[in-house]
JSON list of C-alpha atoms in Angstrom, two decimals:
[
{"chain": "A", "resi": 3, "resn": "MET", "atom": "CA", "xyz": [21.56, -16.63, -11.54]},
{"chain": "A", "resi": 4, "resn": "LYS", "atom": "CA", "xyz": [23.77, -17.57, -14.47]},
{"chain": "A", "resi": 5, "resn": "THR", "atom": "CA", "xyz": [22.71, -17.65, -18.07]},
{"chain": "A", "resi": 6, "resn": "ILE", "atom": "CA", "xyz": [25.02, -18.61, -20.89]},
{"chain": "A", "resi": 7, "resn": "PHE", "atom": "CA", "xyz": [24.11, -17.79, -24.46]},
{"chain": "A", "resi": 8, "resn": "ASN", "atom": "CA", "xyz": [25.27, -20.19, -27.13]},
{"chain": "A", "resi": 9, "resn": "GLY", "atom": "CA", "xyz": [25.66, -17.56, -29.87]},
{"chain": "A", "resi": 10, "resn": "LYS", "atom": "CA", "xyz": [22.23, -18.26, -31.38]},
{"chain": "A", "resi": 11, "resn": "LEU", "atom": "CA", "xyz": [20.32, -16.10, -28.89]},
{"chain": "A", "resi": 12, "resn": "ALA", "atom": "CA", "xyz": [19.13, -19.18, -27.03]},
{"chain": "A", "resi": 13, "resn": "ALA", "atom": "CA", "xyz": [19.87, -19.66, -23.37]},
{"chain": "A", "resi": 14, "resn": "VAL", "atom": "CA", "xyz": [21.68, -22.81, -22.38]},
{"chain": "A", "resi": 15, "resn": "PRO", "atom": "CA", "xyz": [20.48, -24.24, -19.04]},
{"chain": "A", "resi": 16, "resn": "VAL", "atom": "CA", "xyz": [23.08, -23.83, -16.33]},
{"chain": "A", "resi": 17, "resn": "GLN", "atom": "CA", "xyz": [22.96, -25.59, -12.98]},
{"chain": "A", "resi": 18, "resn": "THR", "atom": "CA", "xyz": [22.86, -23.17, -10.05]},
{"chain": "A", "resi": 19, "resn": "ALA", "atom": "CA", "xyz": [24.15, -23.74, -6.52]},
{"chain": "A", "resi": 20, "resn": "ASN", "atom": "CA", "xyz": [20.78, -25.05, -5.31]},
{"chain": "A", "resi": 21, "resn": "GLY", "atom": "CA", "xyz": [20.54, -27.62, -8.12]},
{"chain": "A", "resi": 22, "resn": "ARG", "atom": "CA", "xyz": [17.82, -25.91, -10.15]},
{"chain": "A", "resi": 23, "resn": "SER", "atom": "CA", "xyz": [18.50, -25.16, -13.79]},
{"chain": "A", "resi": 24, "resn": "GLY", "atom": "CA", "xyz": [18.99, -21.58, -14.87]},
{"chain": "A", "resi": 25, "resn": "SER", "atom": "CA", "xyz": [15.89, -21.70, -17.05]},
{"chain": "A", "resi": 26, "resn": "THR", "atom": "CA", "xyz": [13.79, -22.79, -14.04]},
{"chain": "A", "resi": 27, "resn": "VAL", "atom": "CA", "xyz": [15.15, -19.92, -11.96]},
{"chain": "A", "resi": 28, "resn": "LEU", "atom": "CA", "xyz": [14.51, -17.49, -14.81]},
{"chain": "A", "resi": 29, "resn": "ALA", "atom": "CA", "xyz": [10.94, -18.75, -15.27]},
{"chain": "A", "resi": 30, "resn": "THR", "atom": "CA", "xyz": [10.28, -18.39, -11.53]},
{"chain": "A", "resi": 31, "resn": "ARG", "atom": "CA", "xyz": [11.65, -14.86, -11.48]},
{"chain": "A", "resi": 32, "resn": "LEU", "atom": "CA", "xyz": [9.66, -13.85, -14.55]},
{"chain": "A", "resi": 33, "resn": "SER", "atom": "CA", "xyz": [6.51, -15.28, -13.00]},
{"chain": "A", "resi": 34, "resn": "GLU", "atom": "CA", "xyz": [7.10, -13.29, -9.80]},
{"chain": "A", "resi": 35, "resn": "LEU", "atom": "CA", "xyz": [7.80, -10.14, -11.82]},
{"chain": "A", "resi": 36, "resn": "ALA", "atom": "CA", "xyz": [4.61, -10.58, -13.85]},
{"chain": "A", "resi": 37, "resn": "ARG", "atom": "CA", "xyz": [2.58, -11.06, -10.66]},
{"chain": "A", "resi": 38, "resn": "THR", "atom": "CA", "xyz": [4.11, -7.93, -9.12]},
{"chain": "A", "resi": 39, "resn": "MET", "atom": "CA", "xyz": [3.48, -5.88, -12.26]},
{"chain": "A", "resi": 40, "resn": "ARG", "atom": "CA", "xyz": [-0.13, -7.10, -12.47]},
{"chain": "A", "resi": 41, "resn": "GLY", "atom": "CA", "xyz": [-0.72, -6.07, -8.85]},
{"chain": "A", "resi": 42, "resn": "ALA", "atom": "CA", "xyz": [0.88, -2.66, -9.45]},
{"chain": "A", "resi": 43, "resn": "CYS", "atom": "CA", "xyz": [-1.28, -2.03, -12.52]},
{"chain": "A", "resi": 44, "resn": "ARG", "atom": "CA", "xyz": [-4.40, -3.03, -10.63]},
{"chain": "A", "resi": 45, "resn": "GLN", "atom": "CA", "xyz": [-3.55, -0.59, -7.84]},
{"chain": "A", "resi": 46, "resn": "MET", "atom": "CA", "xyz": [-2.86, 2.25, -10.31]},
{"chain": "A", "resi": 47, "resn": "PHE", "atom": "CA", "xyz": [-6.20, 1.79, -12.04]},
{"chain": "A", "resi": 48, "resn": "GLY", "atom": "CA", "xyz": [-8.18, 1.08, -8.88]},
{"chain": "A", "resi": 49, "resn": "ILE", "atom": "CA", "xyz": [-9.04, -2.53, -9.71]},
{"chain": "A", "resi": 50, "resn": "PRO", "atom": "CA", "xyz": [-9.46, -4.59, -6.54]},
{"chain": "A", "resi": 51, "resn": "ASP", "atom": "CA", "xyz": [-6.98, -7.44, -6.12]},
{"chain": "A", "resi": 52, "resn": "TYR", "atom": "CA", "xyz": [-8.71, -10.50, -4.66]},
{"chain": "A", "resi": 53, "resn": "GLU", "atom": "CA", "xyz": [-5.52, -12.59, -4.46]},
{"chain": "A", "resi": 54, "resn": "ARG", "atom": "CA", "xyz": [-3.82, -9.92, -2.36]},
{"chain": "A", "resi": 55, "resn": "TYR", "atom": "CA", "xyz": [-6.89, -9.70, -0.12]},
{"chain": "A", "resi": 56, "resn": "ALA", "atom": "CA", "xyz": [-6.97, -13.48, 0.33]},
{"chain": "A", "resi": 57, "resn": "GLU", "atom": "CA", "xyz": [-3.25, -13.56, 1.25]},
{"chain": "A", "resi": 58, "resn": "HIS", "atom": "CA", "xyz": [-3.78, -10.73, 3.76]},
{"chain": "A", "resi": 59, "resn": "MET", "atom": "CA", "xyz": [-6.76, -12.49, 5.36]},
{"chain": "A", "resi": 60, "resn": "ALA", "atom": "CA", "xyz": [-4.84, -15.77, 5.64]},
{"chain": "A", "resi": 61, "resn": "SER", "atom": "CA", "xyz": [-1.79, -14.16, 7.24]},
{"chain": "A", "resi": 62, "resn": "HIS", "atom": "CA", "xyz": [-3.38, -11.47, 9.45]},
{"chain": "A", "resi": 63, "resn": "HIS", "atom": "CA", "xyz": [-6.89, -12.77, 10.19]},
{"chain": "A", "resi": 64, "resn": "PRO", "atom": "CA", "xyz": [-6.74, -16.59, 10.08]},
{"chain": "A", "resi": 65, "resn": "CYS", "atom": "CA", "xyz": [-9.84, -17.01, 12.29]},
{"chain": "A", "resi": 66, "resn": "ASP", "atom": "CA", "xyz": [-12.09, -14.85, 10.09]},
{"chain": "A", "resi": 67, "resn": "PRO", "atom": "CA", "xyz": [-13.52, -16.45, 6.94]},
{"chain": "A", "resi": 68, "resn": "PRO", "atom": "CA", "xyz": [-12.59, -14.45, 3.82]},
{"chain": "A", "resi": 69, "resn": "LEU", "atom": "CA", "xyz": [-15.26, -13.09, 1.51]},
{"chain": "A", "resi": 70, "resn": "SER", "atom": "CA", "xyz": [-15.97, -14.96, -1.69]},
{"chain": "A", "resi": 71, "resn": "ARG", "atom": "CA", "xyz": [-14.57, -13.42, -4.86]},
{"chain": "A", "resi": 72, "resn": "ARG", "atom": "CA", "xyz": [-18.04, -12.11, -5.79]},
{"chain": "A", "resi": 73, "resn": "GLU", "atom": "CA", "xyz": [-18.67, -10.60, -2.33]},
{"chain": "A", "resi": 74, "resn": "PHE", "atom": "CA", "xyz": [-15.20, -9.01, -2.36]},
{"chain": "A", "resi": 75, "resn": "PHE", "atom": "CA", "xyz": [-15.85, -7.22, -5.65]},
{"chain": "A", "resi": 76, "resn": "ILE", "atom": "CA", "xyz": [-19.32, -6.06, -4.54]},
{"chain": "A", "resi": 77, "resn": "VAL", "atom": "CA", "xyz": [-17.87, -4.59, -1.33]},
{"chain": "A", "resi": 78, "resn": "SER", "atom": "CA", "xyz": [-14.98, -3.01, -3.26]},
{"chain": "A", "resi": 79, "resn": "ILE", "atom": "CA", "xyz": [-17.28, -1.36, -5.79]},
{"chain": "A", "resi": 80, "resn": "ASP", "atom": "CA", "xyz": [-19.65, -0.13, -3.07]},
{"chain": "A", "resi": 81, "resn": "ARG", "atom": "CA", "xyz": [-16.75, 1.29, -1.07]},
{"chain": "A", "resi": 82, "resn": "LYS", "atom": "CA", "xyz": [-15.35, 3.04, -4.13]},
{"chain": "A", "resi": 83, "resn": "SER", "atom": "CA", "xyz": [-18.64, 4.56, -5.32]},
{"chain": "A", "resi": 84, "resn": "CYS", "atom": "CA", "xyz": [-20.15, 5.43, -1.94]},
{"chain": "A", "resi": 85, "resn": "ARG", "atom": "CA", "xyz": [-20.48, 9.17, -1.38]},
{"chain": "A", "resi": 86, "resn": "ASN", "atom": "CA", "xyz": [-19.78, 8.94, 2.36]},
{"chain": "A", "resi": 87, "resn": "GLY", "atom": "CA", "xyz": [-16.94, 6.42, 2.05]},
{"chain": "A", "resi": 88, "resn": "PRO", "atom": "CA", "xyz": [-13.22, 7.06, 1.74]},
{"chain": "A", "resi": 89, "resn": "ARG", "atom": "CA", "xyz": [-12.29, 9.13, -1.27]},
{"chain": "A", "resi": 90, "resn": "CYS", "atom": "CA", "xyz": [-9.05, 10.55, -2.58]},
{"chain": "A", "resi": 91, "resn": "CYS", "atom": "CA", "xyz": [-10.62, 13.77, -3.97]}
]
């Protein structure tokens, strides 16, 4: 990825080898980074990640229908607060 600054702290779009502008590549990378950071923060604080669950179900269990967003959060909260369920402590 190439970025050229024009001296005014503004990036000038640069064509890359695949034909996309540098600003498009940068926006795509920043979007991917934000998505990764959001997922990492959710994991650290124990917030269930429905998008990750949906991707997993689509790739590993295509025949099984995924839970709705509401059902997923209910199951996640029950699993987390259940006394006999998996716990870290």
